[in-house]
Amino acid sequence: MESKTKVTEMNGEKQVPESIGSNDCLIEVQHLKKSFGESEVLKDVSFAVTKSESLAVLGKSGTGKSVLIKCIVGLIEPDEGTIILFGKDIATVSKKELAELRNKIGFLFQSAALYDSMSVRENLEFPLRNVKPKPSRSEIDELVSEALKSVGLSDAIDKMPSELSGGMRKRLGLARTLIQKPEIMLYDEPTTGLDPITAREINSLILEVQKNNQTTSIIITHDMECTKTTSNRIIVLGDGHCLAEGTFEELEHSNDDNVKSFFEWQTELH
């Protein structure tokens, strides 16, 4: 995949990427800060994601990767900074507008966040309850069938989540997210805990979703194969800042010691 930006070494300085403010940006994060007690997780993070782009966010454990996307989707409120989705500052819109924005965003949780008391079919039908106008029974059946087919789980429609493997649960979580046809997809560690073959299947699904739906994606991961396979561009988080951004190949040959050590550490891990 081609990069949409040149590699930038941030070196912890307060910088806003030049792409912020562009008309084709669907996600803009400006000087985001978040602390928990005395722990500063995000000290000053800025980046933008353009329409149909796939951005991977890398960082070691505790660097605030998951906190970042939870701030974007509104599950965590940042201490400072601005988050703009579809050109709107989420801190200034009404509750109704915020709900409408969230309906355009799909979030694949690390745990898949399934309802264990519901069947596969019921898990997929659940997010359709709040869709307006409410779809008919035949429309719901068609949406469920289409979503399951897209992730290769058509035969599992009447099973319970407890009957599914880890990879199947992850695919079901993705199907439940896709059933609302989101314009933005947020993936939190999509391949964590999966065997290499299943992880590659999830990577392929992420690529297929982006290609077929032209979704704009942020992928939080520490999986280098996932990063290399699914992203147009990468940012590296460290010490509460964006240390660098660029393609996988550009960052792999970065002269910045922090970025180099990260890639070397990942190579040893995998």
JSON list of N, CA, C and O in Angstrom, two decimals, residues 34-36 39-43 45 57-68 110 188-189 220-222 237-241 262 265-266:
[
{"chain": "A", "resi": 34, "resn": "LYS", "atom": "N", "xyz": [-4.28, 12.61, 28.24]},
{"chain": "A", "resi": 34, "resn": "LYS", "atom": "CA", "xyz": [-5.08, 11.83, 29.17]},
{"chain": "A", "resi": 34, "resn": "LYS", "atom": "C", "xyz": [-4.21, 11.25, 30.26]},
{"chain": "A", "resi": 34, "resn": "LYS", "atom": "O", "xyz": [-3.19, 10.60, 29.98]},
{"chain": "A", "resi": 35, "resn": "SER", "atom": "N", "xyz": [-4.61, 11.49, 31.51]},
{"chain": "A", "resi": 35, "resn": "SER", "atom": "CA", "xyz": [-3.89, 10.95, 32.66]},
{"chain": "A", "resi": 35, "resn": "SER", "atom": "C", "xyz": [-4.86, 10.15, 33.52]},
{"chain": "A", "resi": 35, "resn": "SER", "atom": "O", "xyz": [-6.06, 10.40, 33.54]},
{"chain": "A", "resi": 36, "resn": "PHE", "atom": "N", "xyz": [-4.30, 9.17, 34.23]},
{"chain": "A", "resi": 36, "resn": "PHE", "atom": "CA", "xyz": [-5.05, 8.42, 35.23]},
{"chain": "A", "resi": 36, "resn": "PHE", "atom": "C", "xyz": [-4.29, 8.57, 36.54]},
{"chain": "A", "resi": 36, "resn": "PHE", "atom": "O", "xyz": [-3.24, 7.97, 36.73]},
{"chain": "A", "resi": 39, "resn": "SER", "atom": "N", "xyz": [-0.39, 9.13, 36.56]},
{"chain": "A", "resi": 39, "resn": "SER", "atom": "CA", "xyz": [0.18, 8.51, 35.36]},
{"chain": "A", "resi": 39, "resn": "SER", "atom": "C", "xyz": [-0.30, 9.24, 34.11]},
{"chain": "A", "resi": 39, "resn": "SER", "atom": "O", "xyz": [-1.50, 9.20, 33.77]},
{"chain": "A", "resi": 40, "resn": "GLU", "atom": "N", "xyz": [0.63, 9.90, 33.40]},
{"chain": "A", "resi": 40, "resn": "GLU", "atom": "CA", "xyz": [0.31, 10.57, 32.14]},
{"chain": "A", "resi": 40, "resn": "GLU", "atom": "C", "xyz": [0.43, 9.56, 31.01]},
{"chain": "A", "resi": 40, "resn": "GLU", "atom": "O", "xyz": [1.53, 9.20, 30.60]},
{"chain": "A", "resi": 41, "resn": "VAL", "atom": "N", "xyz": [-0.68, 9.12, 30.49]},
{"chain": "A", "resi": 41, "resn": "VAL", "atom": "CA", "xyz": [-0.66, 8.11, 29.44]},
{"chain": "A", "resi": 41, "resn": "VAL", "atom": "C", "xyz": [-0.47, 8.76, 28.08]},
{"chain": "A", "resi": 41, "resn": "VAL", "atom": "O", "xyz": [0.40, 8.38, 27.30]},
{"chain": "A", "resi": 42, "resn": "LEU", "atom": "N", "xyz": [-1.28, 9.76, 27.78]},
{"chain": "A", "resi": 42, "resn": "LEU", "atom": "CA", "xyz": [-1.15, 10.53, 26.54]},
{"chain": "A", "resi": 42, "resn": "LEU", "atom": "C", "xyz": [-0.78, 11.96, 26.92]},
{"chain": "A", "resi": 42, "resn": "LEU", "atom": "O", "xyz": [-1.56, 12.66, 27.57]},
{"chain": "A", "resi": 43, "resn": "LYS", "atom": "N", "xyz": [0.41, 12.39, 26.52]},
{"chain": "A", "resi": 43, "resn": "LYS", "atom": "CA", "xyz": [0.91, 13.72, 26.91]},
{"chain": "A", "resi": 43, "resn": "LYS", "atom": "C", "xyz": [0.63, 14.78, 25.85]},
{"chain": "A", "resi": 43, "resn": "LYS", "atom": "O", "xyz": [0.40, 15.94, 26.17]},
{"chain": "A", "resi": 45, "resn": "VAL", "atom": "N", "xyz": [-0.73, 14.10, 21.76]},
{"chain": "A", "resi": 45, "resn": "VAL", "atom": "CA", "xyz": [-0.83, 13.26, 20.57]},
{"chain": "A", "resi": 45, "resn": "VAL", "atom": "C", "xyz": [-1.67, 13.96, 19.52]},
{"chain": "A", "resi": 45, "resn": "VAL", "atom": "O", "xyz": [-2.80, 14.38, 19.79]},
{"chain": "A", "resi": 57, "resn": "VAL", "atom": "N", "xyz": [-1.55, 2.00, 14.63]},
{"chain": "A", "resi": 57, "resn": "VAL", "atom": "CA", "xyz": [-0.94, 2.68, 15.77]},
{"chain": "A", "resi": 57, "resn": "VAL", "atom": "C", "xyz": [-0.15, 1.64, 16.56]},
{"chain": "A", "resi": 57, "resn": "VAL", "atom": "O", "xyz": [-0.71, 0.70, 17.13]},
{"chain": "A", "resi": 58, "resn": "LEU", "atom": "N", "xyz": [1.17, 1.80, 16.55]},
{"chain": "A", "resi": 58, "resn": "LEU", "atom": "CA", "xyz": [2.07, 0.89, 17.24]},
{"chain": "A", "resi": 58, "resn": "LEU", "atom": "C", "xyz": [2.54, 1.50, 18.55]},
{"chain": "A", "resi": 58, "resn": "LEU", "atom": "O", "xyz": [2.65, 2.71, 18.68]},
{"chain": "A", "resi": 59, "resn": "GLY", "atom": "N", "xyz": [2.87, 0.63, 19.48]},
{"chain": "A", "resi": 59, "resn": "GLY", "atom": "CA", "xyz": [3.41, 1.08, 20.75]},
{"chain": "A", "resi": 59, "resn": "GLY", "atom": "C", "xyz": [3.52, -0.09, 21.69]},
{"chain": "A", "resi": 59, "resn": "GLY", "atom": "O", "xyz": [2.73, -1.03, 21.61]},
{"chain": "A", "resi": 60, "resn": "LYS", "atom": "N", "xyz": [4.47, -0.04, 22.59]},
{"chain": "A", "resi": 60, "resn": "LYS", "atom": "CA", "xyz": [4.63, -1.11, 23.57]},
{"chain": "A", "resi": 60, "resn": "LYS", "atom": "C", "xyz": [3.48, -1.05, 24.58]},
{"chain": "A", "resi": 60, "resn": "LYS", "atom": "O", "xyz": [2.71, -0.08, 24.61]},
{"chain": "A", "resi": 61, "resn": "SER", "atom": "N", "xyz": [3.34, -2.07, 25.39]},
{"chain": "A", "resi": 61, "resn": "SER", "atom": "CA", "xyz": [2.28, -2.10, 26.39]},
{"chain": "A", "resi": 61, "resn": "SER", "atom": "C", "xyz": [2.37, -0.88, 27.30]},
{"chain": "A", "resi": 61, "resn": "SER", "atom": "O", "xyz": [3.45, -0.49, 27.73]},
{"chain": "A", "resi": 62, "resn": "GLY", "atom": "N", "xyz": [1.21, -0.27, 27.55]},
{"chain": "A", "resi": 62, "resn": "GLY", "atom": "CA", "xyz": [1.16, 0.88, 28.45]},
{"chain": "A", "resi": 62, "resn": "GLY", "atom": "C", "xyz": [1.41, 2.21, 27.80]},
{"chain": "A", "resi": 62, "resn": "GLY", "atom": "O", "xyz": [1.48, 3.23, 28.48]},
{"chain": "A", "resi": 63, "resn": "THR", "atom": "N", "xyz": [1.53, 2.24, 26.46]},
{"chain": "A", "resi": 63, "resn": "THR", "atom": "CA", "xyz": [1.79, 3.51, 25.77]},
{"chain": "A", "resi": 63, "resn": "THR", "atom": "C", "xyz": [0.51, 4.26, 25.42]},
{"chain": "A", "resi": 63, "resn": "THR", "atom": "O", "xyz": [0.57, 5.33, 24.83]},
{"chain": "A", "resi": 64, "resn": "GLY", "atom": "N", "xyz": [-0.64, 3.69, 25.76]},
{"chain": "A", "resi": 64, "resn": "GLY", "atom": "CA", "xyz": [-1.89, 4.41, 25.57]},
{"chain": "A", "resi": 64, "resn": "GLY", "atom": "C", "xyz": [-2.59, 4.16, 24.26]},
{"chain": "A", "resi": 64, "resn": "GLY", "atom": "O", "xyz": [-3.47, 4.93, 23.87]},
{"chain": "A", "resi": 65, "resn": "LYS", "atom": "N", "xyz": [-2.27, 3.06, 23.58]},
{"chain": "A", "resi": 65, "resn": "LYS", "atom": "CA", "xyz": [-2.90, 2.77, 22.28]},
{"chain": "A", "resi": 65, "resn": "LYS", "atom": "C", "xyz": [-4.41, 2.59, 22.41]},
{"chain": "A", "resi": 65, "resn": "LYS", "atom": "O", "xyz": [-5.18, 3.22, 21.69]},
{"chain": "A", "resi": 66, "resn": "SER", "atom": "N", "xyz": [-4.82, 1.73, 23.34]},
{"chain": "A", "resi": 66, "resn": "SER", "atom": "CA", "xyz": [-6.25, 1.48, 23.51]},
{"chain": "A", "resi": 66, "resn": "SER", "atom": "C", "xyz": [-6.97, 2.69, 24.10]},
{"chain": "A", "resi": 66, "resn": "SER", "atom": "O", "xyz": [-8.12, 2.97, 23.75]},
{"chain": "A", "resi": 67, "resn": "VAL", "atom": "N", "xyz": [-6.29, 3.41, 24.98]},
{"chain": "A", "resi": 67, "resn": "VAL", "atom": "CA", "xyz": [-6.87, 4.63, 25.55]},
{"chain": "A", "resi": 67, "resn": "VAL", "atom": "C", "xyz": [-7.16, 5.63, 24.43]},
{"chain": "A", "resi": 67, "resn": "VAL", "atom": "O", "xyz": [-8.20, 6.30, 24.44]},
{"chain": "A", "resi": 68, "resn": "LEU", "atom": "N", "xyz": [-6.27, 5.70, 23.46]},
{"chain": "A", "resi": 68, "resn": "LEU", "atom": "CA", "xyz": [-6.42, 6.63, 22.35]},
{"chain": "A", "resi": 68, "resn": "LEU", "atom": "C", "xyz": [-7.72, 6.38, 21.58]},
{"chain": "A", "resi": 68, "resn": "LEU", "atom": "O", "xyz": [-8.51, 7.30, 21.37]},
{"chain": "A", "resi": 110, "resn": "GLN", "atom": "N", "xyz": [-10.95, -5.85, 21.66]},
{"chain": "A", "resi": 110, "resn": "GLN", "atom": "CA", "xyz": [-9.95, -6.92, 21.75]},
{"chain": "A", "resi": 110, "resn": "GLN", "atom": "C", "xyz": [-10.61, -8.24, 22.14]},
{"chain": "A", "resi": 110, "resn": "GLN", "atom": "O", "xyz": [-10.24, -9.30, 21.64]},
{"chain": "A", "resi": 188, "resn": "ASP", "atom": "N", "xyz": [-9.17, -2.79, 17.96]},
{"chain": "A", "resi": 188, "resn": "ASP", "atom": "CA", "xyz": [-8.31, -2.83, 19.14]},
{"chain": "A", "resi": 188, "resn": "ASP", "atom": "C", "xyz": [-7.67, -4.21, 19.23]},
{"chain": "A", "resi": 188, "resn": "ASP", "atom": "O", "xyz": [-8.33, -5.19, 19.61]},
{"chain": "A", "resi": 189, "resn": "GLU", "atom": "N", "xyz": [-6.39, -4.30, 18.87]},
{"chain": "A", "resi": 189, "resn": "GLU", "atom": "CA", "xyz": [-5.63, -5.55, 18.91]},
{"chain": "A", "resi": 189, "resn": "GLU", "atom": "C", "xyz": [-6.40, -6.70, 18.24]},
{"chain": "A", "resi": 189, "resn": "GLU", "atom": "O", "xyz": [-6.74, -7.70, 18.88]},
{"chain": "A", "resi": 220, "resn": "ILE", "atom": "N", "xyz": [-5.18, -0.60, 16.20]},
{"chain": "A", "resi": 220, "resn": "ILE", "atom": "CA", "xyz": [-4.28, -0.61, 17.35]},
{"chain": "A", "resi": 220, "resn": "ILE", "atom": "C", "xyz": [-3.68, -2.01, 17.44]},
{"chain": "A", "resi": 220, "resn": "ILE", "atom": "O", "xyz": [-4.41, -3.01, 17.53]},
{"chain": "A", "resi": 221, "resn": "THR", "atom": "N", "xyz": [-2.37, -2.11, 17.41]},
{"chain": "A", "resi": 221, "resn": "THR", "atom": "CA", "xyz": [-1.77, -3.44, 17.38]},
{"chain": "A", "resi": 221, "resn": "THR", "atom": "C", "xyz": [-0.31, -3.40, 17.83]},
{"chain": "A", "resi": 221, "resn": "THR", "atom": "O", "xyz": [0.32, -2.34, 17.88]},
{"chain": "A", "resi": 222, "resn": "HIS", "atom": "N", "xyz": [0.19, -4.57, 18.20]},
{"chain": "A", "resi": 222, "resn": "HIS", "atom": "CA", "xyz": [1.63, -4.75, 18.37]},
{"chain": "A", "resi": 222, "resn": "HIS", "atom": "C", "xyz": [2.12, -5.89, 17.48]},
{"chain": "A", "resi": 222, "resn": "HIS", "atom": "O", "xyz": [3.25, -6.32, 17.57]},
{"chain": "A", "resi": 237, "resn": "LEU", "atom": "N", "xyz": [3.62, 5.30, 18.97]},
{"chain": "A", "resi": 237, "resn": "LEU", "atom": "CA", "xyz": [3.43, 6.00, 20.23]},
{"chain": "A", "resi": 237, "resn": "LEU", "atom": "C", "xyz": [4.52, 5.61, 21.21]},
{"chain": "A", "resi": 237, "resn": "LEU", "atom": "O", "xyz": [4.93, 4.46, 21.28]},
{"chain": "A", "resi": 238, "resn": "GLY", "atom": "N", "xyz": [4.96, 6.59, 21.99]},
{"chain": "A", "resi": 238, "resn": "GLY", "atom": "CA", "xyz": [5.95, 6.34, 23.03]},
{"chain": "A", "resi": 238, "resn": "GLY", "atom": "C", "xyz": [6.06, 7.53, 23.94]},
{"chain": "A", "resi": 238, "resn": "GLY", "atom": "O", "xyz": [6.05, 8.68, 23.47]},
{"chain": "A", "resi": 239, "resn": "ASP", "atom": "N", "xyz": [6.12, 7.29, 25.24]},
{"chain": "A", "resi": 239, "resn": "ASP", "atom": "CA", "xyz": [6.25, 8.36, 26.23]},
{"chain": "A", "resi": 239, "resn": "ASP", "atom": "C", "xyz": [5.14, 9.41, 26.06]},
{"chain": "A", "resi": 239, "resn": "ASP", "atom": "O", "xyz": [5.38, 10.60, 26.24]},
{"chain": "A", "resi": 240, "resn": "GLY", "atom": "N", "xyz": [3.96, 8.96, 25.66]},
{"chain": "A", "resi": 240, "resn": "GLY", "atom": "CA", "xyz": [2.83, 9.86, 25.56]},
{"chain": "A", "resi": 240, "resn": "GLY", "atom": "C", "xyz": [2.78, 10.72, 24.32]},
{"chain": "A", "resi": 240, "resn": "GLY", "atom": "O", "xyz": [1.92, 11.60, 24.20]},
{"chain": "A", "resi": 241, "resn": "HIS", "atom": "N", "xyz": [3.69, 10.47, 23.35]},
{"chain": "A", "resi": 241, "resn": "HIS", "atom": "CA", "xyz": [3.77, 11.28, 22.14]},
{"chain": "A", "resi": 241, "resn": "HIS", "atom": "C", "xyz": [3.77, 10.39, 20.90]},
{"chain": "A", "resi": 241, "resn": "HIS", "atom": "O", "xyz": [3.99, 9.18, 20.98]},
{"chain": "A", "resi": 262, "resn": "PHE", "atom": "N", "xyz": [12.16, -0.06, 18.90]},
{"chain": "A", "resi": 262, "resn": "PHE", "atom": "CA", "xyz": [10.83, -0.65, 18.89]},
{"chain": "A", "resi": 262, "resn": "PHE", "atom": "C", "xyz": [10.75, -1.76, 17.83]},
{"chain": "A", "resi": 262, "resn": "PHE", "atom": "O", "xyz": [10.26, -2.85, 18.11]},
{"chain": "A", "resi": 265, "resn": "TRP", "atom": "N", "xyz": [12.78, -4.72, 18.84]},
{"chain": "A", "resi": 265, "resn": "TRP", "atom": "CA", "xyz": [12.09, -5.45, 19.90]},
{"chain": "A", "resi": 265, "resn": "TRP", "atom": "C", "xyz": [10.98, -6.30, 19.32]},
{"chain": "A", "resi": 265, "resn": "TRP", "atom": "O", "xyz": [10.80, -7.45, 19.69]},
{"chain": "A", "resi": 266, "resn": "GLN", "atom": "N", "xyz": [10.24, -5.75, 18.34]},
{"chain": "A", "resi": 266, "resn": "GLN", "atom": "CA", "xyz": [9.17, -6.51, 17.72]},
{"chain": "A", "resi": 266, "resn": "GLN", "atom": "C", "xyz": [9.70, -7.70, 16.95]},
{"chain": "A", "resi": 266, "resn": "GLN", "atom": "O", "xyz": [9.10, -8.76, 16.92]}
]
